[in-house]
């Protein structure tokens, strides 16, 4: 394979505006750091090709936006705190971001991960698994995990909607979470379950918050009323619980969830 062929493969389908933007990091604060990051960028995105022109245009716009957000974020790091990007973290993050940059929420989290991995203030919290975790998150997952970072409390109330039986009970909806109320409850339940699977949240039904008033909204919610209507001759109740960040989740939100 000759040099011309190699160069064609490396630069295939890379928009000129993105190509030129790669030079931004080579100005300041560090030529070496900027060069390393540009090399990783080309390694990950250089060979991407797009089959549909319309999709290509939309994706290219998000790619350019991603590059600008990265550039701006890295420039905000004080020069004395800037370190060379880790290949393990940065290359994985750029590779995995290919599949997520069309989501504004996830793209901003990848931006935070990459830029914070180059900042000594966050070095103790950065973990190589974060890029893989982000790749497996939905936009709603990103919104919900931000709720935990923004909160001043250590945990949130959670519950199971259950149908009482004699003996025992049947769970009708698990991991009901109302701290992010403007969504379909089963969607919230799915996100909470997924974030727990990813190791970011700890869910417990043997612990709960002492303040009983925090569980009142679960019985006032329309979804609870709907379940009562489906089982008019039986008792629908709640199992109180608690959901909170794990140690991994605390580090993840600090590094990957923008303020």
C-alpha positions as a printed Julia matrix, in Angstrom:
259×3 Matrix{Float64}:
   0.0     0.0    0.0
   1.58    3.31  -1.07
   1.65    6.56   0.91
  -1.08    8.09  -1.22
  -3.45    5.23  -0.44
  -2.65    5.43   3.27
  -3.28    9.19   3.34
  -6.57    8.72   1.5
  -7.76    6.19   4.08
  -6.71    8.32   7.0
  -8.41   11.46   5.74
 -11.49    9.87   4.15
 -14.63   11.93   4.56
 -13.14   14.25   7.18
 -14.72   17.71   6.66
 -12.19   20.5    5.96
 -13.58   22.6    8.81
 -12.93   19.73  11.23
  -9.53   19.12   9.65
  -8.57   22.77  10.2
  -9.98   22.78  13.71
  -7.46   20.12  14.68
  -4.77   22.77  14.53
  -6.37   24.83  17.32
  -4.79   22.86  20.13
  -1.31   23.25  18.67
  -1.24   26.97  19.46
  -1.34   27.09  23.26
  -0.82   26.08  25.98
   1.24   23.14  24.75
   2.3    22.15  21.24
   3.09   18.58  22.36
  -0.28   18.11  24.06
  -2.15   19.54  21.09
  -0.25   17.33  18.68
  -0.96   14.21  20.74
  -4.67   15.01  20.89
  -4.82   15.7   17.14
  -3.12   12.38  16.46
  -5.73   10.56  18.59
  -8.53   12.44  16.82
  -7.29   11.33  13.41
  -6.78    7.79  14.67
 -10.41    7.55  15.78
 -12.31    9.66  13.27
 -10.05    9.69  10.22
 -11.52    6.61   8.56
 -15.21    7.28   9.15
 -17.32    7.15   6.0
 -21.01    7.9    5.64
 -23.41    6.14   3.28
 -26.27    8.6    3.35
 -25.58   12.2    2.37
 -28.32   13.62   4.59
 -27.07   11.64   7.55
 -23.54   12.67   6.73
 -24.44   16.37   6.83
 -26.2    16.03  10.19
 -23.4    13.94  11.65
 -20.73   16.3   10.33
 -22.45   19.23  12.0
 -22.46   17.42  15.35
 -18.85   16.35  14.81
 -17.77   19.93  14.22
 -19.75   21.05  17.26
 -18.09   18.31  19.33
 -14.65   19.43  18.19
 -15.37   23.06  19.04
 -16.77   22.16  22.46
 -13.66   20.08  23.16
 -11.38   22.85  22.02
 -13.18   25.44  24.19
 -13.25   23.14  27.21
  -9.55   22.3   27.03
  -8.66   25.97  26.65
 -10.38   26.65  29.98
  -7.87   24.47  31.85
  -5.22   26.59  33.61
  -1.83   25.92  31.96
  -0.28   24.78  35.23
  -2.99   22.09  35.58
  -2.87   20.81  32.01
  -1.43   17.34  31.44
  -0.93   15.3   28.29
  -4.0    13.23  27.39
  -3.99    9.58  28.33
  -4.2     7.36  25.26
  -6.2     4.79  27.24
  -8.86    7.29  28.32
  -8.92    9.71  25.39
  -8.76    7.22  22.54
 -11.53    5.12  24.1
 -13.65    8.23  24.7
 -13.27    9.46  21.12
 -13.92    6.0   19.71
 -17.07    5.5   21.79
 -18.33    9.02  21.18
 -18.82    8.17  17.49
 -22.09    6.52  18.4
 -23.31    9.19  20.8
 -22.4    12.67  19.56
 -25.8    13.25  17.99
 -27.18   13.4   21.55
 -26.38   16.8   23.06
 -26.45   15.37  26.58
 -24.02   12.53  25.87
 -21.75   14.65  23.68
 -21.28   17.15  26.49
 -20.44   14.32  28.88
 -17.79   12.96  26.51
 -16.43   16.5   26.25
 -16.23   16.73  30.04
 -14.53   13.33  30.33
 -11.86   14.12  27.75
 -11.07   17.64  28.95
 -11.14   16.7   32.66
  -8.79   13.78  32.0
  -6.28   16.45  30.98
  -6.78   18.44  34.2
  -4.83   17.56  37.37
  -7.84   18.62  39.49
  -9.72   15.53  38.28
  -6.92   13.01  37.79
  -7.72   10.98  40.93
 -11.34   10.5   39.81
 -10.78    9.6   36.15
 -11.23    5.89  35.39
 -10.75    4.11  32.03
 -14.21    2.51  32.35
 -15.97    5.88  32.03
 -15.83    5.92  28.22
 -17.46    2.5   28.02
 -20.11    3.5   30.57
 -20.97    6.61  28.56
 -21.34    4.57  25.37
 -24.01    2.46  27.05
 -26.04    5.39  28.37
 -29.17    6.9   26.85
 -29.86   10.65  26.76
 -32.38   10.14  29.58
 -29.74    8.29  31.61
 -27.53   11.36  31.2
 -30.29   13.68  32.43
 -31.1    11.49  35.43
 -27.5    11.01  36.57
 -27.09   14.79  36.47
 -29.96   15.01  38.97
 -27.75   13.19  41.46
 -24.82   15.53  40.91
 -26.96   18.65  41.22
 -28.64   17.51  44.44
 -27.47   18.42  47.92
 -28.91   15.22  49.37
 -27.03   11.94  49.61
 -29.87    9.85  48.22
 -33.34    9.97  46.7
 -36.54    8.14  47.62
 -37.48    5.3   45.3
 -40.19    2.68  45.45
 -41.76   -0.41  43.99
 -45.44   -0.39  43.1
 -46.63   -3.77  44.28
 -49.85   -5.76  44.29
 -50.42   -7.33  47.69
 -51.26  -11.01  47.8
 -51.82  -13.54  50.54
 -49.12  -14.54  50.94
 -46.53  -12.18  49.4
 -46.88   -9.62  46.66
 -46.27   -9.05  42.96
 -44.12   -6.12  41.75
 -46.03   -4.07  39.18
 -43.34   -1.45  38.54
 -39.83   -1.54  39.95
 -37.47    1.34  40.72
 -40.05    4.12  40.5
 -38.12    7.41  40.53
 -39.87   10.79  40.66
 -37.0    13.23  41.22
 -37.06   13.73  37.45
 -40.84   13.93  37.04
 -41.39   15.05  33.46
 -41.07   11.62  31.9
 -43.01    8.41  31.58
 -42.46    6.49  34.87
 -41.41    3.23  33.18
 -38.76    5.19  31.27
 -37.36    6.53  34.53
 -37.48    3.03  35.96
 -35.51    1.68  33.01
 -32.87    4.4   33.34
 -32.45    3.89  37.07
 -32.09    0.13  36.5
 -29.53    0.68  33.75
 -27.5     3.17  35.79
 -27.45    0.63  38.6
 -26.26   -2.08  36.18
 -23.46    0.25  35.07
 -22.31    0.55  38.68
 -23.22    4.22  39.12
 -26.23    3.86  41.43
 -26.95    1.74  44.48
 -30.59    0.74  44.99
 -31.83   -0.54  48.33
 -35.25   -1.63  49.57
 -34.01   -2.51  53.05
 -33.16    1.16  53.63
 -35.33    4.22  53.15
 -35.47    7.89  54.06
 -36.87    8.63  57.52
 -38.99   11.55  56.28
 -42.24    9.78  55.3
 -43.47   12.88  53.45
 -40.95   12.18  50.69
 -42.88    9.04  49.76
 -46.3    10.72  49.54
 -45.8    11.75  45.85
 -45.5     8.1   44.87
 -49.08    7.45  45.99
 -50.32   10.73  44.54
 -48.83   10.02  41.13
 -51.23    9.29  38.22
 -49.4     6.05  37.47
 -50.23    4.75  40.96
 -53.87    5.75  40.45
 -53.85    3.94  37.12
 -52.63    0.74  38.75
 -55.29    1.04  41.43
 -57.87    1.26  38.67
 -56.53   -1.89  37.01
 -56.87   -3.86  40.24
 -59.99   -2.4   41.91
 -60.58   -5.39  44.16
 -56.99   -5.74  45.34
 -54.55   -3.59  47.24
 -51.78   -1.71  45.41
 -49.11   -0.49  47.82
 -45.55    0.82  47.7
 -42.29   -0.62  48.97
 -40.14    2.26  50.12
 -36.51    2.37  49.09
 -33.45    4.53  48.57
 -31.21    5.19  45.58
 -27.82    6.9   45.79
 -24.52    7.21  43.97
 -21.93    4.49  44.41
 -18.25    5.49  44.9
 -17.81    4.92  41.14
 -20.88    7.04  40.5
 -19.51    9.91  42.58
 -16.28    9.93  40.61
 -18.15    9.55  37.33
 -20.45   12.5   37.99
 -17.55   14.67  39.07
 -15.59   13.94  35.9
 -18.22   13.37  33.23
 -21.25   15.43  34.23
 -20.76   19.11  33.34
 -21.84   21.74  35.85
